[in-house]
């Protein structure tokens, strides 16, 4: 996969690839939005550089979108650190940190030290 430079202007849409990516992520995180959003590497679609995604206040980039921490019962971004001496993270049920891809992730106050790994295979 080849990602375009983030400051490159999209020939059809006029915005930089970074700005377009951020707009797509923010719209995908809005539960009122129902239109499908494609993120791939062809024609008018693009792949996003996760390191450059900026989410709004009281949200975290989790499971390929900006996820509201309020929906997870976390009252504000500082709550984890101040009240519980933990970090605001995107984790799976095994307390492993989200690094991309699919899975069961949510925003949580956690002290995860392990990146997400595939679930172990069940015996047949």
mmCIF file with all atom_site columns, C-alpha atoms in Angstrom:
data_model
loop_
_atom_site.group_PDB
_atom_site.id
_atom_site.type_symbol
_atom_site.label_atom_id
_atom_site.label_alt_id
_atom_site.label_comp_id
_atom_site.label_asym_id
_atom_site.label_entity_id
_atom_site.label_seq_id
_atom_site.pdbx_PDB_ins_code
_atom_site.Cartn_x
_atom_site.Cartn_y
_atom_site.Cartn_z
_atom_site.occupancy
_atom_site.B_iso_or_equiv
_atom_site.pdbx_formal_charge
_atom_site.auth_seq_id
_atom_site.auth_comp_id
_atom_site.auth_asym_id
_atom_site.auth_atom_id
_atom_site.pdbx_PDB_model_num
ATOM 1   C CA . UNK A 1 1   ? 0.000   0.000   0.000  1.00 0.00 ? 1   UNK A CA 1
ATOM 2   C CA . UNK A 1 2   ? 1.295   3.444   -0.869 1.00 0.00 ? 2   UNK A CA 1
ATOM 3   C CA . UNK A 1 3   ? -0.074  6.453   1.007  1.00 0.00 ? 3   UNK A CA 1
ATOM 4   C CA . UNK A 1 4   ? -0.030  9.885   -0.619 1.00 0.00 ? 4   UNK A CA 1
ATOM 5   C CA . UNK A 1 5   ? 1.900   12.669  1.124  1.00 0.00 ? 5   UNK A CA 1
ATOM 6   C CA . UNK A 1 6   ? -0.332  14.200  3.789  1.00 0.00 ? 6   UNK A CA 1
ATOM 7   C CA . UNK A 1 7   ? 0.184   17.730  2.460  1.00 0.00 ? 7   UNK A CA 1
ATOM 8   C CA . UNK A 1 8   ? -0.632  16.715  -1.146 1.00 0.00 ? 8   UNK A CA 1
ATOM 9   C CA . UNK A 1 9   ? -3.862  18.258  -2.480 1.00 0.00 ? 9   UNK A CA 1
ATOM 10  C CA . UNK A 1 10  ? -6.444  15.777  -3.773 1.00 0.00 ? 10  UNK A CA 1
ATOM 11  C CA . UNK A 1 11  ? -7.036  16.497  -7.508 1.00 0.00 ? 11  UNK A CA 1
ATOM 12  C CA . UNK A 1 12  ? -10.839 16.132  -7.327 1.00 0.00 ? 12  UNK A CA 1
ATOM 13  C CA . UNK A 1 13  ? -11.720 17.319  -3.810 1.00 0.00 ? 13  UNK A CA 1
ATOM 14  C CA . UNK A 1 14  ? -9.293  20.224  -3.377 1.00 0.00 ? 14  UNK A CA 1
ATOM 15  C CA . UNK A 1 15  ? -8.288  19.467  0.232  1.00 0.00 ? 15  UNK A CA 1
ATOM 16  C CA . UNK A 1 16  ? -5.083  17.847  1.467  1.00 0.00 ? 16  UNK A CA 1
ATOM 17  C CA . UNK A 1 17  ? -5.145  14.096  1.980  1.00 0.00 ? 17  UNK A CA 1
ATOM 18  C CA . UNK A 1 18  ? -4.581  14.664  5.706  1.00 0.00 ? 18  UNK A CA 1
ATOM 19  C CA . UNK A 1 19  ? -7.587  16.996  5.990  1.00 0.00 ? 19  UNK A CA 1
ATOM 20  C CA . UNK A 1 20  ? -9.801  14.667  3.963  1.00 0.00 ? 20  UNK A CA 1
ATOM 21  C CA . UNK A 1 21  ? -8.757  11.723  6.127  1.00 0.00 ? 21  UNK A CA 1
ATOM 22  C CA . UNK A 1 22  ? -9.550  13.632  9.337  1.00 0.00 ? 22  UNK A CA 1
ATOM 23  C CA . UNK A 1 23  ? -12.945 14.672  7.966  1.00 0.00 ? 23  UNK A CA 1
ATOM 24  C CA . UNK A 1 24  ? -13.757 11.050  7.088  1.00 0.00 ? 24  UNK A CA 1
ATOM 25  C CA . UNK A 1 25  ? -12.764 9.820   10.542 1.00 0.00 ? 25  UNK A CA 1
ATOM 26  C CA . UNK A 1 26  ? -14.776 12.546  12.303 1.00 0.00 ? 26  UNK A CA 1
ATOM 27  C CA . UNK A 1 27  ? -17.846 11.840  10.174 1.00 0.00 ? 27  UNK A CA 1
ATOM 28  C CA . UNK A 1 28  ? -17.509 8.088   10.778 1.00 0.00 ? 28  UNK A CA 1
ATOM 29  C CA . UNK A 1 29  ? -17.452 8.764   14.523 1.00 0.00 ? 29  UNK A CA 1
ATOM 30  C CA . UNK A 1 30  ? -20.715 10.704  14.332 1.00 0.00 ? 30  UNK A CA 1
ATOM 31  C CA . UNK A 1 31  ? -23.506 8.238   15.124 1.00 0.00 ? 31  UNK A CA 1
ATOM 32  C CA . UNK A 1 32  ? -26.014 10.408  13.213 1.00 0.00 ? 32  UNK A CA 1
ATOM 33  C CA . UNK A 1 33  ? -24.184 9.792   9.938  1.00 0.00 ? 33  UNK A CA 1
ATOM 34  C CA . UNK A 1 34  ? -25.477 6.766   8.025  1.00 0.00 ? 34  UNK A CA 1
ATOM 35  C CA . UNK A 1 35  ? -23.716 7.064   4.658  1.00 0.00 ? 35  UNK A CA 1
ATOM 36  C CA . UNK A 1 36  ? -21.011 4.462   3.992  1.00 0.00 ? 36  UNK A CA 1
ATOM 37  C CA . UNK A 1 37  ? -17.466 5.814   4.013  1.00 0.00 ? 37  UNK A CA 1
ATOM 38  C CA . UNK A 1 38  ? -14.784 3.972   2.098  1.00 0.00 ? 38  UNK A CA 1
ATOM 39  C CA . UNK A 1 39  ? -11.182 4.047   3.221  1.00 0.00 ? 39  UNK A CA 1
ATOM 40  C CA . UNK A 1 40  ? -8.948  2.248   0.717  1.00 0.00 ? 40  UNK A CA 1
ATOM 41  C CA . UNK A 1 41  ? -6.444  2.925   -2.017 1.00 0.00 ? 41  UNK A CA 1
ATOM 42  C CA . UNK A 1 42  ? -8.396  3.519   -5.195 1.00 0.00 ? 42  UNK A CA 1
ATOM 43  C CA . UNK A 1 43  ? -9.952  6.405   -7.137 1.00 0.00 ? 43  UNK A CA 1
ATOM 44  C CA . UNK A 1 44  ? -11.720 8.809   -4.768 1.00 0.00 ? 44  UNK A CA 1
ATOM 45  C CA . UNK A 1 45  ? -11.014 6.683   -1.703 1.00 0.00 ? 45  UNK A CA 1
ATOM 46  C CA . UNK A 1 46  ? -7.849  6.873   0.380  1.00 0.00 ? 46  UNK A CA 1
ATOM 47  C CA . UNK A 1 47  ? -6.031  5.214   3.219  1.00 0.00 ? 47  UNK A CA 1
ATOM 48  C CA . UNK A 1 48  ? -5.365  7.293   6.319  1.00 0.00 ? 48  UNK A CA 1
ATOM 49  C CA . UNK A 1 49  ? -2.172  7.689   8.295  1.00 0.00 ? 49  UNK A CA 1
ATOM 50  C CA . UNK A 1 50  ? -3.365  6.919   11.835 1.00 0.00 ? 50  UNK A CA 1
ATOM 51  C CA . UNK A 1 51  ? -0.529  8.932   13.413 1.00 0.00 ? 51  UNK A CA 1
ATOM 52  C CA . UNK A 1 52  ? -1.981  12.140  11.966 1.00 0.00 ? 52  UNK A CA 1
ATOM 53  C CA . UNK A 1 53  ? -5.628  11.699  12.985 1.00 0.00 ? 53  UNK A CA 1
ATOM 54  C CA . UNK A 1 54  ? -6.812  14.290  15.490 1.00 0.00 ? 54  UNK A CA 1
ATOM 55  C CA . UNK A 1 55  ? -10.023 13.562  17.394 1.00 0.00 ? 55  UNK A CA 1
ATOM 56  C CA . UNK A 1 56  ? -12.241 16.143  19.087 1.00 0.00 ? 56  UNK A CA 1
ATOM 57  C CA . UNK A 1 57  ? -12.219 16.785  22.832 1.00 0.00 ? 57  UNK A CA 1
ATOM 58  C CA . UNK A 1 58  ? -13.527 13.888  24.922 1.00 0.00 ? 58  UNK A CA 1
ATOM 59  C CA . UNK A 1 59  ? -12.915 11.337  22.174 1.00 0.00 ? 59  UNK A CA 1
ATOM 60  C CA . UNK A 1 60  ? -10.137 8.904   21.345 1.00 0.00 ? 60  UNK A CA 1
ATOM 61  C CA . UNK A 1 61  ? -9.093  7.229   18.097 1.00 0.00 ? 61  UNK A CA 1
ATOM 62  C CA . UNK A 1 62  ? -10.277 3.680   18.706 1.00 0.00 ? 62  UNK A CA 1
ATOM 63  C CA . UNK A 1 63  ? -11.247 0.878   16.337 1.00 0.00 ? 63  UNK A CA 1
ATOM 64  C CA . UNK A 1 64  ? -10.697 2.930   13.165 1.00 0.00 ? 64  UNK A CA 1
ATOM 65  C CA . UNK A 1 65  ? -12.711 5.975   14.258 1.00 0.00 ? 65  UNK A CA 1
ATOM 66  C CA . UNK A 1 66  ? -12.898 8.775   16.791 1.00 0.00 ? 66  UNK A CA 1
ATOM 67  C CA . UNK A 1 67  ? -14.918 7.249   19.641 1.00 0.00 ? 67  UNK A CA 1
ATOM 68  C CA . UNK A 1 68  ? -16.647 9.339   22.314 1.00 0.00 ? 68  UNK A CA 1
ATOM 69  C CA . UNK A 1 69  ? -15.349 8.570   25.794 1.00 0.00 ? 69  UNK A CA 1
ATOM 70  C CA . UNK A 1 70  ? -18.625 9.894   27.217 1.00 0.00 ? 70  UNK A CA 1
ATOM 71  C CA . UNK A 1 71  ? -20.407 6.902   25.625 1.00 0.00 ? 71  UNK A CA 1
ATOM 72  C CA . UNK A 1 72  ? -18.096 4.629   27.642 1.00 0.00 ? 72  UNK A CA 1
ATOM 73  C CA . UNK A 1 73  ? -18.917 6.340   30.954 1.00 0.00 ? 73  UNK A CA 1
ATOM 74  C CA . UNK A 1 74  ? -15.665 8.321   31.153 1.00 0.00 ? 74  UNK A CA 1
ATOM 75  C CA . UNK A 1 75  ? -16.646 11.915  32.097 1.00 0.00 ? 75  UNK A CA 1
ATOM 76  C CA . UNK A 1 76  ? -13.576 13.670  30.630 1.00 0.00 ? 76  UNK A CA 1
ATOM 77  C CA . UNK A 1 77  ? -10.100 13.049  29.217 1.00 0.00 ? 77  UNK A CA 1
ATOM 78  C CA . UNK A 1 78  ? -8.332  13.746  32.534 1.00 0.00 ? 78  UNK A CA 1
ATOM 79  C CA . UNK A 1 79  ? -10.543 11.439  34.625 1.00 0.00 ? 79  UNK A CA 1
ATOM 80  C CA . UNK A 1 80  ? -8.417  8.322   34.118 1.00 0.00 ? 80  UNK A CA 1
ATOM 81  C CA . UNK A 1 81  ? -5.184  9.978   35.266 1.00 0.00 ? 81  UNK A CA 1
ATOM 82  C CA . UNK A 1 82  ? -6.511  12.173  38.049 1.00 0.00 ? 82  UNK A CA 1
ATOM 83  C CA . UNK A 1 83  ? -8.990  9.834   39.691 1.00 0.00 ? 83  UNK A CA 1
ATOM 84  C CA . UNK A 1 84  ? -7.524  6.393   39.004 1.00 0.00 ? 84  UNK A CA 1
ATOM 85  C CA . UNK A 1 85  ? -3.845  6.849   38.040 1.00 0.00 ? 85  UNK A CA 1
ATOM 86  C CA . UNK A 1 86  ? -4.495  5.154   34.684 1.00 0.00 ? 86  UNK A CA 1
ATOM 87  C CA . UNK A 1 87  ? -4.337  6.250   31.028 1.00 0.00 ? 87  UNK A CA 1
ATOM 88  C CA . UNK A 1 88  ? -7.145  6.800   28.543 1.00 0.00 ? 88  UNK A CA 1
ATOM 89  C CA . UNK A 1 89  ? -6.619  4.014   26.013 1.00 0.00 ? 89  UNK A CA 1
ATOM 90  C CA . UNK A 1 90  ? -8.342  1.981   23.339 1.00 0.00 ? 90  UNK A CA 1
ATOM 91  C CA . UNK A 1 91  ? -8.229  -1.631  24.540 1.00 0.00 ? 91  UNK A CA 1
ATOM 92  C CA . UNK A 1 92  ? -9.764  -5.021  23.867 1.00 0.00 ? 92  UNK A CA 1
ATOM 93  C CA . UNK A 1 93  ? -11.393 -7.230  26.547 1.00 0.00 ? 93  UNK A CA 1
ATOM 94  C CA . UNK A 1 94  ? -7.921  -8.691  27.323 1.00 0.00 ? 94  UNK A CA 1
ATOM 95  C CA . UNK A 1 95  ? -6.640  -5.174  28.188 1.00 0.00 ? 95  UNK A CA 1
ATOM 96  C CA . UNK A 1 96  ? -4.420  -5.054  25.085 1.00 0.00 ? 96  UNK A CA 1
ATOM 97  C CA . UNK A 1 97  ? -3.874  -1.747  23.271 1.00 0.00 ? 97  UNK A CA 1
ATOM 98  C CA . UNK A 1 98  ? -5.407  -1.121  19.836 1.00 0.00 ? 98  UNK A CA 1
ATOM 99  C CA . UNK A 1 99  ? -2.847  -0.692  17.045 1.00 0.00 ? 99  UNK A CA 1
ATOM 100 C CA . UNK A 1 100 ? -5.154  -1.018  14.038 1.00 0.00 ? 100 UNK A CA 1
ATOM 101 C CA . UNK A 1 101 ? -7.342  -3.546  12.301 1.00 0.00 ? 101 UNK A CA 1
ATOM 102 C CA . UNK A 1 102 ? -10.560 -5.196  13.402 1.00 0.00 ? 102 UNK A CA 1
ATOM 103 C CA . UNK A 1 103 ? -11.567 -6.495  16.786 1.00 0.00 ? 103 UNK A CA 1
ATOM 104 C CA . UNK A 1 104 ? -13.537 -5.805  19.928 1.00 0.00 ? 104 UNK A CA 1
ATOM 105 C CA . UNK A 1 105 ? -12.199 -2.460  21.236 1.00 0.00 ? 105 UNK A CA 1
ATOM 106 C CA . UNK A 1 106 ? -13.485 0.353   23.422 1.00 0.00 ? 106 UNK A CA 1
ATOM 107 C CA . UNK A 1 107 ? -12.214 3.469   25.160 1.00 0.00 ? 107 UNK A CA 1
ATOM 108 C CA . UNK A 1 108 ? -11.238 2.706   28.752 1.00 0.00 ? 108 UNK A CA 1
ATOM 109 C CA . UNK A 1 109 ? -9.140  3.815   31.685 1.00 0.00 ? 109 UNK A CA 1
ATOM 110 C CA . UNK A 1 110 ? -6.350  1.243   31.565 1.00 0.00 ? 110 UNK A CA 1
ATOM 111 C CA . UNK A 1 111 ? -2.705  0.546   32.275 1.00 0.00 ? 111 UNK A CA 1
ATOM 112 C CA . UNK A 1 112 ? -2.124  -1.678  29.279 1.00 0.00 ? 112 UNK A CA 1
ATOM 113 C CA . UNK A 1 113 ? 1.452   -2.695  28.540 1.00 0.00 ? 113 UNK A CA 1
ATOM 114 C CA . UNK A 1 114 ? 0.729   -5.079  25.669 1.00 0.00 ? 114 UNK A CA 1
ATOM 115 C CA . UNK A 1 115 ? -0.266  -4.447  22.047 1.00 0.00 ? 115 UNK A CA 1
ATOM 116 C CA . UNK A 1 116 ? -3.298  -6.334  20.778 1.00 0.00 ? 116 UNK A CA 1
ATOM 117 C CA . UNK A 1 117 ? -2.625  -9.870  19.545 1.00 0.00 ? 117 UNK A CA 1
ATOM 118 C CA . UNK A 1 118 ? -4.908  -12.288 17.699 1.00 0.00 ? 118 UNK A CA 1
ATOM 119 C CA . UNK A 1 119 ? -7.211  -14.335 19.872 1.00 0.00 ? 119 UNK A CA 1
ATOM 120 C CA . UNK A 1 120 ? -5.875  -17.838 20.543 1.00 0.00 ? 120 UNK A CA 1
ATOM 121 C CA . UNK A 1 121 ? -7.369  -20.578 18.388 1.00 0.00 ? 121 UNK A CA 1
ATOM 122 C CA . UNK A 1 122 ? -9.913  -22.764 20.118 1.00 0.00 ? 122 UNK A CA 1
ATOM 123 C CA . UNK A 1 123 ? -9.331  -26.507 20.145 1.00 0.00 ? 123 UNK A CA 1
ATOM 124 C CA . UNK A 1 124 ? -11.342 -28.447 17.584 1.00 0.00 ? 124 UNK A CA 1
#
